[in-house]
Coordinates of C-alpha atoms in Angstrom, one line a residue:
H1 CA 93.9 95.2 19.0
E2 CA 95.1 92.2 17.8
S3 CA 98.5 90.6 19.2
I4 CA 100.3 93.7 19.8
F5 CA 102.1 94.7 23.4
H6 CA 101.1 98.1 24.8
K7 CA 103.9 99.8 24.4
D8 CA 102.8 99.6 19.8
C9 CA 99.3 100.2 21.1
P10 CA 97.9 103.3 19.0
C11 CA 95.3 104.7 21.5
V12 CA 96.2 107.9 22.8
V13 CA 97.3 108.7 26.3
P14 CA 95.9 109.0 29.1
F15 CA 93.8 105.6 28.5
S16 CA 92.4 103.6 30.2
L17 CA 91.7 99.2 30.4
H18 CA 88.6 98.0 31.1
K19 CA 88.4 94.2 31.8
I20 CA 85.0 91.5 30.3
P21 CA 82.9 91.7 32.2
K22 CA 82.8 87.7 34.1
E23 CA 78.3 88.0 34.1
E24 CA 78.1 85.7 31.4
N25 CA 75.6 87.4 29.3
E26 CA 77.7 90.6 29.9
R27 CA 80.7 88.6 28.5
L28 CA 78.6 87.4 25.9
K29 CA 77.5 91.0 24.2
W30 CA 81.6 91.8 24.9
Q31 CA 82.9 89.1 22.9
R32 CA 80.4 89.8 19.7
A33 CA 81.3 93.5 20.0
L34 CA 85.1 92.9 19.7
H35 CA 84.0 89.9 17.3
R36 CA 85.6 87.3 18.5
N37 CA 84.4 83.3 18.4
D38 CA 86.1 83.0 21.6
L39 CA 87.9 84.6 24.7
P40 CA 90.0 84.2 27.0
K41 CA 90.3 84.7 30.8
N42 CA 91.7 87.7 31.5
V43 CA 90.8 91.3 28.9
F44 CA 91.0 93.9 28.6
V45 CA 89.9 97.0 26.6
C46 CA 91.2 100.3 25.6
S47 CA 89.1 103.7 26.6
T48 CA 88.9 104.6 24.0
H49 CA 86.9 101.8 21.9
F50 CA 83.9 102.8 24.7
I51 CA 82.1 105.8 23.9
D52 CA 81.5 106.9 26.9
G53 CA 85.2 106.9 27.5
R54 CA 84.6 103.2 29.7
P55 CA 81.3 101.0 29.9
T56 CA 79.1 102.6 31.6
A57 CA 75.5 101.7 31.9
R58 CA 73.9 103.7 29.2
N59 CA 76.6 102.3 26.2
P60 CA 78.4 99.2 28.8
T61 CA 80.0 97.5 25.3
P62 CA 82.6 98.3 23.4
T63 CA 81.0 100.1 19.7
L64 CA 83.9 102.3 18.1
N65 CA 87.3 101.6 16.9
L66 CA 87.0 98.3 16.4
G67 CA 87.9 97.5 13.1

C-alpha cells in the first residue's frame, strides 16, 4: 500500500504480513511486482496480495490488488 497506517489498511482481517526476501534476485522480483524503483530495507506485503495467501514455491511474488 501507499503510505498508510495499519489501522487504515483496507485489507480484510485475518491477514498476515510477509517480509520481502533478502536474496537479491527474489527481492528484485518483488520490487518489479510492486511497481517500485527502490524499496526500503524492511518491507512487508499483506497476504491478500498473494494468490495462495502467502509466498509459496508456486506463487512466490505478490500479484493481486497491486493498483
